[in-house]
mmCIF file of C-alpha atoms in Angstrom:
data_model
loop_
_atom_site.group_PDB
_atom_site.id
_atom_site.type_symbol
_atom_site.label_atom_id
_atom_site.label_comp_id
_atom_site.label_asym_id
_atom_site.label_seq_id
_atom_site.Cartn_x
_atom_site.Cartn_y
_atom_site.Cartn_z
ATOM 1 C CA GLY A 1 95.541 47.139 72.867
ATOM 2 C CA TRP A 2 97.825 49.869 74.163
ATOM 3 C CA LYS A 3 99.230 49.934 77.671
ATOM 4 C CA VAL A 4 100.138 53.280 79.161
ATOM 5 C CA ARG A 5 102.655 53.464 81.984
ATOM 6 C CA TYR A 6 103.471 56.569 83.910
ATOM 7 C CA ARG A 7 104.647 57.704 87.283
ATOM 8 C CA SER A 8 102.948 60.316 89.371
ATOM 9 C CA GLY A 9 105.034 63.418 90.030
ATOM 10 C CA PHE A 10 108.623 63.837 89.013
ATOM 11 C CA PHE A 11 112.080 63.568 90.486
ATOM 12 C CA GLY A 12 113.716 66.769 91.590
ATOM 13 C CA ILE A 13 113.197 69.578 94.051
ATOM 14 C CA THR A 14 109.897 69.957 95.865
ATOM 15 C CA ASP A 15 107.818 73.114 95.458
ATOM 16 C CA GLU A 16 108.546 74.078 99.078
ATOM 17 C CA LYS A 17 112.303 73.964 98.499
ATOM 18 C CA ILE A 18 111.974 76.007 95.285
ATOM 19 C CA ARG A 19 110.006 78.731 97.077
ATOM 20 C CA ASN A 20 112.532 78.890 99.926
ATOM 21 C CA VAL A 21 115.652 79.172 97.755
ATOM 22 C CA ALA A 22 116.995 82.733 97.816
ATOM 23 C CA GLN A 23 118.053 83.924 94.384
ATOM 24 C CA THR A 24 120.327 86.782 93.426
ATOM 25 C CA PRO A 25 118.891 89.355 90.986
ATOM 26 C CA LEU A 26 120.894 87.778 88.145
ATOM 27 C CA GLN A 27 119.620 84.293 89.043
ATOM 28 C CA LYS A 28 116.011 85.561 89.012
ATOM 29 C CA LEU A 29 116.463 86.956 85.494
ATOM 30 C CA VAL A 30 118.178 83.820 84.186
ATOM 31 C CA SER A 31 115.480 81.608 85.758
ATOM 32 C CA ALA A 32 112.772 83.650 84.041
ATOM 33 C CA LEU A 33 114.597 83.442 80.693
ATOM 34 C CA THR A 34 115.250 79.709 80.803
ATOM 35 C CA SER A 35 111.804 78.703 82.063
ATOM 36 C CA PRO A 36 109.381 77.352 79.445
ATOM 37 C CA PHE A 37 106.707 79.594 80.992
ATOM 38 C CA ASN A 38 106.565 83.392 81.051
ATOM 39 C CA ALA A 39 107.070 85.071 84.420
ATOM 40 C CA SER A 40 104.030 87.219 85.181
ATOM 41 C CA GLY A 41 105.209 89.642 87.878
ATOM 42 C CA ILE A 42 105.544 92.437 85.288
ATOM 43 C CA ASN A 43 103.290 92.633 82.228
ATOM 44 C CA LEU A 44 105.474 92.571 79.084
ATOM 45 C CA SER A 45 104.703 92.183 75.386
ATOM 46 C CA LEU A 46 107.458 91.443 72.892
ATOM 47 C CA TYR A 47 107.638 92.213 69.170
ATOM 48 C CA PRO A 48 110.999 91.183 67.614
ATOM 49 C CA ILE A 49 111.939 92.496 64.158
ATOM 50 C CA TYR A 50 114.802 91.224 61.998
ATOM 51 C CA GLY A 51 117.231 93.803 60.662
ATOM 52 C CA ASN A 52 120.537 93.957 58.822
ATOM 53 C CA ASP A 53 123.150 96.686 58.767
ATOM 54 C CA ALA A 54 125.991 96.699 56.228
ATOM 55 C CA GLY A 55 128.507 97.513 58.951
ATOM 56 C CA SER A 56 127.380 95.419 61.917
ATOM 57 C CA GLY A 57 125.445 92.598 60.187
ATOM 58 C CA ASP A 58 122.261 90.858 61.331
ATOM 59 C CA TYR A 59 120.393 91.931 64.443
ATOM 60 C CA ILE A 60 117.068 91.611 66.212
ATOM 61 C CA ARG A 61 115.342 94.831 67.119
ATOM 62 C CA ALA A 62 113.045 94.076 70.028
ATOM 63 C CA LEU A 63 110.141 96.367 70.811
ATOM 64 C CA VAL A 64 109.055 95.598 74.376
ATOM 65 C CA TYR A 65 105.853 97.012 75.846
ATOM 66 C CA ILE A 66 106.217 97.491 79.612
ATOM 67 C CA ASP A 67 103.221 98.113 81.869
ATOM 68 C CA ALA A 68 104.425 100.943 84.136
ATOM 69 C CA ASN A 69 101.853 99.973 86.795
ATOM 70 C CA ASP A 70 104.015 96.926 87.549
ATOM 71 C CA LEU A 71 107.154 98.992 88.246
ATOM 72 C CA THR A 72 108.053 100.650 91.536
ATOM 73 C CA PHE A 73 108.342 104.434 91.308
ATOM 74 C CA THR A 74 109.758 106.396 94.231
ATOM 75 C CA LYS A 75 109.415 110.139 94.712
ATOM 76 C CA THR A 76 112.660 112.118 94.587
ATOM 77 C CA ALA A 77 113.478 115.243 96.614
ATOM 78 C CA ASP A 78 112.651 117.492 93.654
ATOM 79 C CA GLY A 79 109.183 115.924 93.148
ATOM 80 C CA LYS A 80 110.049 113.655 90.209
ATOM 81 C CA ARG A 81 109.342 109.923 89.989
ATOM 82 C CA LYS A 82 112.213 107.454 89.751
ATOM 83 C CA ALA A 83 112.213 103.790 88.654
ATOM 84 C CA SER A 84 114.996 101.269 88.206
ATOM 85 C CA PHE A 85 114.972 97.891 86.469
ATOM 86 C CA ASP A 86 117.296 95.231 85.079
ATOM 87 C CA LEU A 87 116.670 93.904 81.595
ATOM 88 C CA MET A 88 118.124 90.773 80.011
ATOM 89 C CA ALA A 89 117.565 89.315 76.549
ATOM 90 C CA MET A 90 118.696 85.936 75.230
ATOM 91 C CA THR A 91 118.571 84.166 71.911
ATOM 92 C CA PHE A 92 118.113 80.396 71.878
ATOM 93 C CA GLY A 93 118.829 78.247 68.822
ATOM 94 C CA ASP A 94 116.355 75.838 67.255
ATOM 95 C CA ASN A 95 117.805 73.116 69.526
ATOM 96 C CA GLY A 96 117.047 75.153 72.693
ATOM 97 C CA VAL A 97 120.683 75.962 73.457
ATOM 98 C CA PRO A 98 121.377 79.567 74.565
ATOM 99 C CA ILE A 99 123.331 81.502 71.922
ATOM 100 C CA ASP A 100 123.730 85.112 73.051
ATOM 101 C CA ARG A 101 122.811 87.298 75.992
ATOM 102 C CA VAL A 102 122.507 91.066 76.454
ATOM 103 C CA SER A 103 121.817 92.702 79.802
ATOM 104 C CA LYS A 104 121.369 96.296 80.920
ATOM 105 C CA ILE A 105 120.453 98.193 84.082
ATOM 106 C CA TYR A 106 118.189 101.225 83.763
ATOM 107 C CA THR A 107 117.268 104.043 86.104
ATOM 108 C CA PHE A 108 115.126 106.925 84.930
ATOM 109 C CA GLU A 109 113.417 109.977 86.399
ATOM 110 C CA ILE A 110 110.306 111.653 85.014
ATOM 111 C CA ASN A 111 108.070 114.535 86.046
ATOM 112 C CA GLU A 112 104.617 114.017 87.575
ATOM 113 C CA ALA A 113 102.663 114.606 84.332
ATOM 114 C CA ALA A 114 104.793 112.076 82.426
ATOM 115 C CA TYR A 115 104.422 109.632 85.320
ATOM 116 C CA ARG A 116 100.610 109.791 85.168
ATOM 117 C CA ASN A 117 100.728 109.308 81.387
ATOM 118 C CA LEU A 118 103.099 106.351 81.804
ATOM 119 C CA LEU A 119 100.708 104.679 84.245
ATOM 120 C CA LYS A 120 97.843 105.036 81.740
ATOM 121 C CA LYS A 121 99.647 103.905 78.606
ATOM 122 C CA GLY A 122 102.823 102.100 79.639
ATOM 123 C CA PHE A 123 105.869 102.512 77.423
ATOM 124 C CA VAL A 124 107.782 100.740 74.677
ATOM 125 C CA TYR A 125 111.452 99.949 75.150
ATOM 126 C CA ASP A 126 113.621 99.470 72.052
ATOM 127 C CA LEU A 127 116.514 96.986 72.340
ATOM 128 C CA THR A 128 118.925 95.857 69.613
ATOM 129 C CA VAL A 129 120.546 92.425 69.930
ATOM 130 C CA PRO A 130 123.207 91.302 67.403
ATOM 131 C CA VAL A 131 122.787 87.879 65.755
ATOM 132 C CA ARG A 132 125.840 85.981 64.510
ATOM 133 C CA LYS A 133 124.294 83.669 61.926
ATOM 134 C CA ALA A 134 121.094 82.927 60.039
ATOM 135 C CA GLY A 135 118.535 80.496 61.384
ATOM 136 C CA ALA A 136 115.502 80.034 63.592
ATOM 137 C CA TYR A 137 115.672 81.527 67.067
ATOM 138 C CA GLN A 138 113.580 81.816 70.143
ATOM 139 C CA PHE A 139 114.062 85.328 71.471
ATOM 140 C CA ARG A 140 113.355 85.790 75.173
ATOM 141 C CA ILE A 141 113.414 88.863 77.363
ATOM 142 C CA ALA A 142 113.088 89.308 81.129
ATOM 143 C CA LEU A 143 112.750 92.432 83.249
ATOM 144 C CA ARG A 144 113.272 92.698 87.021
ATOM 145 C CA ASP A 145 111.958 95.655 88.993
ATOM 146 C CA ASN A 146 114.618 96.736 91.485
ATOM 147 C CA GLY A 147 112.023 98.080 93.930
ATOM 148 C CA LEU A 148 109.829 95.025 94.554
ATOM 149 C CA ASN A 149 112.212 92.450 93.014
ATOM 150 C CA THR A 150 109.403 91.173 90.748
ATOM 151 C CA VAL A 151 110.139 89.655 87.334
ATOM 152 C CA GLY A 152 108.266 89.512 84.048
ATOM 153 C CA SER A 153 109.264 87.771 80.836
ATOM 154 C CA ALA A 154 108.112 87.303 77.252
ATOM 155 C CA SER A 155 109.273 85.259 74.258
ATOM 156 C CA GLN A 156 108.758 85.024 70.506
ATOM 157 C CA PHE A 157 110.140 82.970 67.649
ATOM 158 C CA ILE A 158 111.985 84.773 64.864
ATOM 159 C CA GLU A 159 113.636 83.632 61.644
ATOM 160 C CA VAL A 160 116.899 85.302 60.586
ATOM 161 C CA PRO A 161 117.289 84.860 56.807
ATOM 162 C CA ASN A 162 120.568 83.982 55.125
ATOM 163 C CA LEU A 163 121.100 87.028 52.892
ATOM 164 C CA LYS A 164 124.230 85.492 51.323
ATOM 165 C CA GLN A 165 122.163 82.659 49.791
ATOM 166 C CA ASN A 166 118.847 84.420 49.274
ATOM 167 C CA ARG A 167 118.284 87.890 47.935
ATOM 168 C CA LEU A 168 115.929 90.036 49.920
ATOM 169 C CA THR A 169 113.461 92.046 47.863
ATOM 170 C CA LEU A 170 110.847 94.509 49.000
#
């Protein structure tokens, strides 16, 4: 006895207009972070860990696996390999509202042997993001390669306990 009503499609911008809109590097990162889907231009895996420091308070330590095959490496004059990328992390509250944002720009040079090893195994980046209060968060991270302008993103849920109300025991 149920009647289902729906409309086909949705109101908004067409796919053609979305593809043709030029975005700044910052806009590409923010789009990847606020999208409900992970961007797949760069293979990332995210493992967030809660931590607390007596001096600085609560924080999320994010271990991010980055597939080096998805980054652009250029050869320098002295024979080393150089890569550059932008990284942005955001915390979203349980209501989906953005809480905090951290962004960094990285450029690094490595020798040829380390470069070959990096292509085989990738690398893990360690990022610390402060958290102001206890609660449930969605932690998202996006990385943009400065060479090809490709973006990858990953997200995980994490619970920050209230240590003032609950004692933490190990």
